[in-house]
PDB file of C-alpha atoms in Angstrom:
ATOM      1  CA  MET A1255       5.265 -24.622 -31.864  1.00  0.00           C
ATOM      2  CA  PRO A1256       5.463 -21.390 -30.887  1.00  0.00           C
ATOM      3  CA  THR A1257       8.216 -18.924 -32.586  1.00  0.00           C
ATOM      4  CA  PRO A1258      11.201 -17.716 -31.160  1.00  0.00           C
ATOM      5  CA  GLU A1259       9.923 -14.569 -30.302  1.00  0.00           C
ATOM      6  CA  TYR A1260       6.775 -15.983 -28.469  1.00  0.00           C
ATOM      7  CA  SER A1261       9.412 -18.783 -26.334  1.00  0.00           C
ATOM      8  CA  GLN A1262      11.709 -15.927 -25.509  1.00  0.00           C
ATOM      9  CA  ALA A1263       8.317 -14.069 -23.845  1.00  0.00           C
ATOM     10  CA  ILE A1264       6.998 -17.402 -22.242  1.00  0.00           C
ATOM     11  CA  GLU A1265      10.662 -17.648 -20.729  1.00  0.00           C
ATOM     12  CA  ARG A1266      10.854 -14.103 -19.549  1.00  0.00           C
ATOM     13  CA  LEU A1267       7.449 -14.173 -17.739  1.00  0.00           C
ATOM     14  CA  TYR A1268       8.203 -17.532 -16.235  1.00  0.00           C
ATOM     15  CA  GLU A1269      11.127 -16.334 -14.552  1.00  0.00           C
ATOM     16  CA  ASN A1270       9.157 -12.993 -13.428  1.00  0.00           C
ATOM     17  CA  PRO A1271       5.799 -13.990 -11.647  1.00  0.00           C
ATOM     18  CA  LEU A1272       4.455 -10.517 -11.077  1.00  0.00           C
ATOM     19  CA  LYS A1273       5.070  -9.705 -14.495  1.00  0.00           C
ATOM     20  CA  TYR A1274       2.843 -12.259 -15.309  1.00  0.00           C
ATOM     21  CA  ARG A1275       0.410 -11.245 -13.276  1.00  0.00           C
ATOM     22  CA  ASN A1276       0.403  -7.321 -14.417  1.00  0.00           C
ATOM     23  CA  LEU A1277      -0.004  -9.407 -17.901  1.00  0.00           C
ATOM     24  CA  LEU A1278      -2.958 -11.371 -16.808  1.00  0.00           C
ATOM     25  CA  LYS A1279      -5.213  -9.087 -15.207  1.00  0.00           C
ATOM     26  CA  ALA A1280      -4.547  -5.829 -18.028  1.00  0.00           C
ATOM     27  CA  ASN A1281      -5.863  -8.531 -20.437  1.00  0.00           C
ATOM     28  CA  GLN A1282      -8.423 -10.477 -18.229  1.00  0.00           C
ATOM     29  CA  HIS A1283     -11.371  -9.414 -20.930  1.00  0.00           C
ATOM     30  CA  ARG A1284      -9.514 -11.861 -24.000  1.00  0.00           C
ATOM     31  CA  ILE A1285     -10.060 -15.051 -21.798  1.00  0.00           C
ATOM     32  CA  THR A1286     -12.634 -16.784 -19.990  1.00  0.00           C
ATOM     33  CA  GLY A1287     -13.670 -16.195 -16.594  1.00  0.00           C
ATOM     34  CA  THR A1288     -12.848 -19.476 -15.464  1.00  0.00           C
ATOM     35  CA  ALA A1289      -9.288 -19.371 -16.744  1.00  0.00           C
ATOM     36  CA  TYR A1290      -8.531 -15.832 -15.804  1.00  0.00           C
ATOM     37  CA  ARG A1291      -9.270 -16.949 -11.638  1.00  0.00           C
ATOM     38  CA  LYS A1292      -7.259 -20.145 -12.029  1.00  0.00           C
ATOM     39  CA  SER A1293      -4.422 -18.538 -13.556  1.00  0.00           C
ATOM     40  CA  LEU A1294      -4.433 -15.780 -11.236  1.00  0.00           C
ATOM     41  CA  LYS A1295      -5.096 -18.247  -8.487  1.00  0.00           C
ATOM     42  CA  ALA A1296      -1.831 -20.145  -9.740  1.00  0.00           C
ATOM     43  CA  VAL A1297       0.477 -17.017  -9.879  1.00  0.00           C
ATOM     44  CA  ASN A1298      -0.545 -15.554  -6.501  1.00  0.00           C
ATOM     45  CA  ALA A1299       0.391 -18.631  -5.241  1.00  0.00           C
ATOM     46  CA  VAL A1300       3.880 -18.336  -6.497  1.00  0.00           C
ATOM     47  CA  LEU A1301       4.156 -14.967  -5.400  1.00  0.00           C
ATOM     48  CA  GLU A1302       3.163 -15.879  -1.610  1.00  0.00           C
ATOM     49  CA  LYS A1303       5.960 -18.518  -1.745  1.00  0.00           C
ATOM     50  CA  ASP A1304       8.623 -16.083  -2.873  1.00  0.00           C
ATOM     51  CA  TYR A1305       7.311 -12.952  -1.242  1.00  0.00           C
ATOM     52  CA  PRO A1306       4.802 -13.094   2.107  1.00  0.00           C
ATOM     53  CA  ASP A1307       2.350 -10.590   1.896  1.00  0.00           C
ATOM     54  CA  THR A1308       3.036  -9.433  -1.298  1.00  0.00           C
ATOM     55  CA  VAL A1309      -0.292 -10.321  -3.491  1.00  0.00           C
ATOM     56  CA  ARG A1310      -1.920  -8.475  -0.318  1.00  0.00           C
ATOM     57  CA  LEU A1311       0.474  -5.649  -0.442  1.00  0.00           C
ATOM     58  CA  TYR A1312      -0.439  -5.272  -4.060  1.00  0.00           C
ATOM     59  CA  GLU A1313      -4.123  -5.729  -3.730  1.00  0.00           C
ATOM     60  CA  LEU A1314      -4.044  -2.750  -1.491  1.00  0.00           C
ATOM     61  CA  ALA A1315      -2.787  -0.568  -3.604  1.00  0.00           C
ATOM     62  CA  GLU A1316      -5.207  -1.682  -6.707  1.00  0.00           C
ATOM     63  CA  ARG A1317      -7.916  -0.738  -4.381  1.00  0.00           C
ATOM     64  CA  PHE A1318      -6.209   2.819  -3.591  1.00  0.00           C
ATOM     65  CA  PHE A1319      -6.076   3.126  -7.117  1.00  0.00           C
ATOM     66  CA  ALA A1320      -8.884   2.273  -8.147  1.00  0.00           C
ATOM     67  CA  LEU A1321     -10.887   4.693  -5.437  1.00  0.00           C
ATOM     68  CA  ALA A1322      -8.302   7.643  -6.856  1.00  0.00           C
ATOM     69  CA  ASP A1323      -8.995   6.957 -10.288  1.00  0.00           C
ATOM     70  CA  ASP A1324      -5.438   5.947 -10.852  1.00  0.00           C
ATOM     71  CA  ASP A1325      -4.381   9.212  -9.929  1.00  0.00           C
ATOM     72  CA  LEU A1326      -1.463   8.628  -7.097  1.00  0.00           C
ATOM     73  CA  THR A1327       1.669   9.602  -6.722  1.00  0.00           C
ATOM     74  CA  ASN A1328       4.166   6.648  -5.788  1.00  0.00           C
ATOM     75  CA  LYS A1329       4.932   8.720  -2.603  1.00  0.00           C
ATOM     76  CA  ALA A1330       1.281   9.104  -1.923  1.00  0.00           C
ATOM     77  CA  MET A1331       0.466   5.502  -2.517  1.00  0.00           C
ATOM     78  CA  GLN A1332       2.808   3.997   0.045  1.00  0.00           C
ATOM     79  CA  LYS A1333       1.620   6.698   3.021  1.00  0.00           C
ATOM     80  CA  LEU A1334      -1.692   5.350   2.355  1.00  0.00           C
ATOM     81  CA  VAL A1335      -1.047   1.724   2.451  1.00  0.00           C
ATOM     82  CA  TYR A1336       1.011   2.852   5.753  1.00  0.00           C
ATOM     83  CA  TYR A1337      -2.117   4.691   7.037  1.00  0.00           C
ATOM     84  CA  ALA A1338      -4.631   1.781   6.336  1.00  0.00           C
ATOM     85  CA  GLN A1339      -2.002  -0.730   8.434  1.00  0.00           C
ATOM     86  CA  GLY A1340      -1.713   1.481  11.388  1.00  0.00           C
ATOM     87  CA  PHE A1341      -5.761   1.953  11.183  1.00  0.00           C
ATOM     88  CA  SER A1342      -6.575  -1.531  10.645  1.00  0.00           C
ATOM     89  CA  ALA A1343      -4.155  -2.902  13.406  1.00  0.00           C
ATOM     90  CA  VAL A1344      -6.306  -1.051  15.835  1.00  0.00           C
ATOM     91  CA  LEU A1345     -10.107  -0.256  14.497  1.00  0.00           C
ATOM     92  CA  LEU A1346     -10.239  -4.161  13.025  1.00  0.00           C
ATOM     93  CA  GLY A1347      -8.063  -5.932  15.512  1.00  0.00           C
ATOM     94  CA  HIS A1348      -5.846  -7.074  12.956  1.00  0.00           C
ATOM     95  CA  PRO A1349      -3.290  -5.231  10.139  1.00  0.00           C
ATOM     96  CA  ILE A1350      -4.837  -5.147   6.481  1.00  0.00           C
ATOM     97  CA  VAL A1351      -1.245  -5.910   5.144  1.00  0.00           C
ATOM     98  CA  THR A1352       1.869  -7.949   7.247  1.00  0.00           C
ATOM     99  CA  GLN A1353       4.542  -6.625   5.588  1.00  0.00           C
ATOM    100  CA  GLU A1354       6.579  -4.068   7.808  1.00  0.00           C
ATOM    101  CA  PRO A1355       7.588  -0.647   5.924  1.00  0.00           C
ATOM    102  CA  LYS A1356      11.188   0.702   5.750  1.00  0.00           C
ATOM    103  CA  ALA A1357      12.063   4.014   7.406  1.00  0.00           C
ATOM    104  CA  TRP A1358      13.323   5.667   4.578  1.00  0.00           C
ATOM    105  CA  ALA A1359      13.999   9.270   4.046  1.00  0.00           C
ATOM    106  CA  ALA A1360      10.666   9.997   2.589  1.00  0.00           C
ATOM    107  CA  GLY A1361       8.875   8.147   5.096  1.00  0.00           C
ATOM    108  CA  PRO A1362       7.492   5.159   5.382  1.00  0.00           C
ATOM    109  CA  VAL A1363       8.254   2.973   2.185  1.00  0.00           C
ATOM    110  CA  TYR A1364       7.282  -0.761   1.076  1.00  0.00           C
ATOM    111  CA  GLY A1365      10.540  -1.373  -0.897  1.00  0.00           C
ATOM    112  CA  GLN A1366       9.096  -3.751  -3.248  1.00  0.00           C
ATOM    113  CA  LEU A1367       5.767  -1.814  -4.130  1.00  0.00           C
ATOM    114  CA  TRP A1368       7.695   1.638  -4.666  1.00  0.00           C
ATOM    115  CA  HIS A1369      10.335   0.137  -7.138  1.00  0.00           C
ATOM    116  CA  GLU A1370       7.135  -1.918  -9.089  1.00  0.00           C
ATOM    117  CA  LEU A1371       5.463   1.262  -9.359  1.00  0.00           C
ATOM    118  CA  LYS A1372       8.489   3.558 -10.117  1.00  0.00           C
ATOM    119  CA  GLU A1373       9.334   0.944 -13.082  1.00  0.00           C
ATOM    120  CA  ASP A1374       5.808   0.804 -14.417  1.00  0.00           C
ATOM    121  CA  PRO A1375       3.598   3.301 -12.823  1.00  0.00           C
ATOM    122  CA  GLY A1376       0.367   1.897 -14.016  1.00  0.00           C
ATOM    123  CA  PHE A1377       1.293  -1.851 -13.336  1.00  0.00           C
ATOM    124  CA  CYS A1378      -1.662  -1.683 -10.409  1.00  0.00           C
ATOM    125  CA  SER A1379      -4.617  -2.370 -12.833  1.00  0.00           C
ATOM    126  CA  ARG A1380      -7.899  -1.326 -12.152  1.00  0.00           C
ATOM    127  CA  CYS A1381      -9.743  -3.362  -9.598  1.00  0.00           C
ATOM    128  CA  SER A1382     -13.632  -3.015  -9.523  1.00  0.00           C
ATOM    129  CA  GLU A1383     -15.188  -2.938  -5.622  1.00  0.00           C
ATOM    130  CA  ASP A1384     -17.054  -6.490  -7.116  1.00  0.00           C
ATOM    131  CA  ASP A1385     -13.509  -8.068  -7.770  1.00  0.00           C
ATOM    132  CA  SER A1386     -11.984  -7.077  -3.940  1.00  0.00           C
ATOM    133  CA  PRO A1387     -10.464  -9.218  -2.147  1.00  0.00           C
ATOM    134  CA  PHE A1388     -11.349  -7.795   1.270  1.00  0.00           C
ATOM    135  CA  SER A1389     -13.889  -8.185   3.585  1.00  0.00           C
ATOM    136  CA  ARG A1390     -16.519  -5.657   3.902  1.00  0.00           C
ATOM    137  CA  GLU A1391     -15.093  -4.291   7.177  1.00  0.00           C
ATOM    138  CA  GLU A1392     -11.577  -4.135   5.261  1.00  0.00           C
ATOM    139  CA  GLU A1393     -13.170  -2.403   2.295  1.00  0.00           C
ATOM    140  CA  GLN A1394     -14.821   0.275   4.693  1.00  0.00           C
ATOM    141  CA  LEU A1395     -11.989   1.261   6.067  1.00  0.00           C
ATOM    142  CA  ILE A1396      -9.507   1.223   2.907  1.00  0.00           C
ATOM    143  CA  GLU A1397     -12.454   3.807   0.957  1.00  0.00           C
ATOM    144  CA  ALA A1398     -11.986   5.911   4.635  1.00  0.00           C
ATOM    145  CA  VAL A1399      -8.090   6.092   4.546  1.00  0.00           C
ATOM    146  CA  SER A1400      -8.664   7.173   0.805  1.00  0.00           C
ATOM    147  CA  SER A1401     -10.937   9.451   1.255  1.00  0.00           C
ATOM    148  CA  ALA A1402      -9.257  11.020   4.352  1.00  0.00           C
ATOM    149  CA  PHE A1403      -5.835  11.121   3.177  1.00  0.00           C
ATOM    150  CA  ARG A1404      -5.827  11.334  -0.707  1.00  0.00           C
ATOM    151  CA  LEU A1405      -6.574  14.918  -0.446  1.00  0.00           C
ATOM    152  CA  TYR A1406      -2.765  15.396   0.571  1.00  0.00           C
ATOM    153  CA  SER A1407       0.058  15.775  -1.713  1.00  0.00           C
ATOM    154  CA  GLY A1408       2.788  12.800  -1.060  1.00  0.00           C
ATOM    155  CA  THR A1409       5.149  15.710   0.128  1.00  0.00           C
ATOM    156  CA  MET A1410       2.902  16.616   2.597  1.00  0.00           C
ATOM    157  CA  LEU A1411       1.885  12.955   3.498  1.00  0.00           C
ATOM    158  CA  SER A1412       5.574  12.319   3.647  1.00  0.00           C
ATOM    159  CA  GLU A1413       6.183  15.220   6.206  1.00  0.00           C
ATOM    160  CA  MET A1414       3.366  14.284   8.233  1.00  0.00           C
ATOM    161  CA  THR A1415       5.090  10.604   8.847  1.00  0.00           C
ATOM    162  CA  HIS A1416       8.052  12.318  10.089  1.00  0.00           C
ATOM    163  CA  ARG A1417       6.447  13.449  13.009  1.00  0.00           C
ATOM    164  CA  GLU A1418       5.178  10.161  14.111  1.00  0.00           C
ATOM    165  CA  ASP A1419       7.085   8.005  16.531  1.00  0.00           C
ATOM    166  CA  PRO A1420       6.670   4.705  14.489  1.00  0.00           C
ATOM    167  CA  TRP A1421       9.287   6.387  11.836  1.00  0.00           C
ATOM    168  CA  LEU A1422      10.868   8.284  14.234  1.00  0.00           C
ATOM    169  CA  LYS A1423      12.134   5.254  15.896  1.00  0.00           C
ATOM    170  CA  ALA A1424      12.959   3.365  13.041  1.00  0.00           C
ATOM    171  CA  ARG A1425      15.267   5.733  12.336  1.00  0.00           C
ATOM    172  CA  GLU A1426      16.604   6.455  15.646  1.00  0.00           C
ATOM    173  CA  ARG A1427      17.759   2.746  16.046  1.00  0.00           C
ATOM    174  CA  ALA A1428      19.540   2.861  12.609  1.00  0.00           C
ATOM    175  CA  GLY A1429      21.139   6.158  13.790  1.00  0.00           C
ATOM    176  CA  ALA A1430      20.135   7.804  10.275  1.00  0.00           C
ATOM    177  CA  VAL A1431      20.475  11.969  10.151  1.00  0.00           C
ATOM    178  CA  ASP A1432      17.766  13.822   8.170  1.00  0.00           C
ATOM    179  CA  GLY A1433      17.975  12.841   4.550  1.00  0.00           C
ATOM    180  CA  GLU A1434      20.014  10.122   4.857  1.00  0.00           C
ATOM    181  CA  ALA A1435      18.758   6.849   3.349  1.00  0.00           C
ATOM    182  CA  CYS A1436      17.774   4.034   5.567  1.00  0.00           C
ATOM    183  CA  LYS A1437      16.526   0.488   5.335  1.00  0.00           C
ATOM    184  CA  GLU A1438      15.583   0.020   9.355  1.00  0.00           C
ATOM    185  CA  PRO A1439      11.671  -1.764   9.802  1.00  0.00           C
ATOM    186  CA  ILE A1440       9.157   0.130  10.936  1.00  0.00           C
ATOM    187  CA  LEU A1441       8.283  -2.365  13.654  1.00  0.00           C
ATOM    188  CA  MET A1442       4.285  -3.640  13.735  1.00  0.00           C
ATOM    189  CA  GLU A1443       4.158  -3.317  17.421  1.00  0.00           C
ATOM    190  CA  ASP A1444       5.356   0.597  16.942  1.00  0.00           C
ATOM    191  CA  ILE A1445       2.946   1.145  14.527  1.00  0.00           C
ATOM    192  CA  GLU A1446       0.322  -0.754  16.660  1.00  0.00           C
ATOM    193  CA  ALA A1447       1.234   1.310  19.457  1.00  0.00           C
ATOM    194  CA  TYR A1448       1.158   4.607  17.960  1.00  0.00           C
ATOM    195  CA  PHE A1449      -2.290   4.360  16.298  1.00  0.00           C
ATOM    196  CA  SER A1450      -4.009   2.812  19.491  1.00  0.00           C
ATOM    197  CA  GLY A1451      -2.699   6.241  20.799  1.00  0.00           C
ATOM    198  CA  VAL A1452      -4.355   8.111  17.998  1.00  0.00           C
ATOM    199  CA  VAL A1453      -7.399   6.239  17.972  1.00  0.00           C
ATOM    200  CA  GLU A1454      -8.004   6.660  21.933  1.00  0.00           C
ATOM    201  CA  LYS A1455      -7.130  10.240  21.632  1.00  0.00           C
ATOM    202  CA  LEU A1456      -9.231  11.190  18.887  1.00  0.00           C
ATOM    203  CA  ASP A1457     -12.230   9.227  19.947  1.00  0.00           C
ATOM    204  CA  ILE A1458     -11.768   7.236  16.567  1.00  0.00           C
ATOM    205  CA  SER A1459     -14.177   4.180  16.970  1.00  0.00           C
ATOM    206  CA  ILE A1460     -15.185   3.737  13.351  1.00  0.00           C
ATOM    207  CA  PRO A1461     -13.300   4.377   9.836  1.00  0.00           C
ATOM    208  CA  GLU A1462     -15.353   7.528   9.024  1.00  0.00           C
ATOM    209  CA  ASP A1463     -13.701   9.185  12.038  1.00  0.00           C
ATOM    210  CA  ILE A1464     -10.390   8.555  10.776  1.00  0.00           C
ATOM    211  CA  ARG A1465     -10.973  12.036   8.831  1.00  0.00           C
ATOM    212  CA  LYS A1466      -9.891  13.683  12.070  1.00  0.00           C
ATOM    213  CA  TYR A1467      -6.272  12.554  12.239  1.00  0.00           C
ATOM    214  CA  PRO A1468      -4.871  14.391   9.365  1.00  0.00           C
ATOM    215  CA  GLU A1469      -7.895  17.536   9.808  1.00  0.00           C
ATOM    216  CA  MET A1470      -5.947  17.459  13.460  1.00  0.00           C
ATOM    217  CA  ALA A1471      -2.273  17.115  11.915  1.00  0.00           C
ATOM    218  CA  MET A1472      -2.508  19.837   9.122  1.00  0.00           C
ATOM    219  CA  GLU A1473      -4.428  22.393  11.671  1.00  0.00           C
ATOM    220  CA  LYS A1474      -1.808  21.715  14.187  1.00  0.00           C
ATOM    221  CA  TRP A1475       1.257  22.537  11.782  1.00  0.00           C
ATOM    222  CA  ARG A1476      -0.658  25.470  10.310  1.00  0.00           C
ATOM    223  CA  PRO A1477       1.096  28.369  10.997  1.00  0.00           C
ATOM    224  CA  VAL A1478       0.011  31.384  13.010  1.00  0.00           C
ATOM    225  CA  LEU A1479      -0.213  34.609  11.510  1.00  0.00           C
TER     226      LEU A1479
END
């Protein structure tokens, strides 16, 4: 029989599948590979039922953390996910995640991911490339986005998104003024339309070309002396 302490811990984990998933991934070395895979598959199924595409969103965040050696702020992470979503929709023919971000004052934000990272900055445990759930093409795009954008701070990336149509259109629909809180979703159709224009204008044909976008954006904003 488990002690009352362990019974309470089990009950809390049962009521919070995400906490269980995080604990499982952080301690996977303590159990067999088969047990880990079965348990991860089961908890992912529960999360997907309650929050569609949540697991995919967290897996993407895990890859970005791994590529940046865990050195990413919450604000920067939100923008890396957003740019991966936008460029994948055009270059791969499908968005790497389907959850639409909200047009927060800080730019595009995936609310659930934001709150989880705020509560526990290390909840996205390291995920090796061997364990990546993404296809080879998706992995190449993720690496290209990480390489192109992680050189900039979260604040700089937020400013970048503030000049882009998807965020501006969502804020306009909501009637939100500068700095005002806003939960209006940034529509996937607006994201696809915008990044289609970016890809065409900058002649981006392969993931490695994504670096042209932040380079162009920063050059455009640099003040003339």
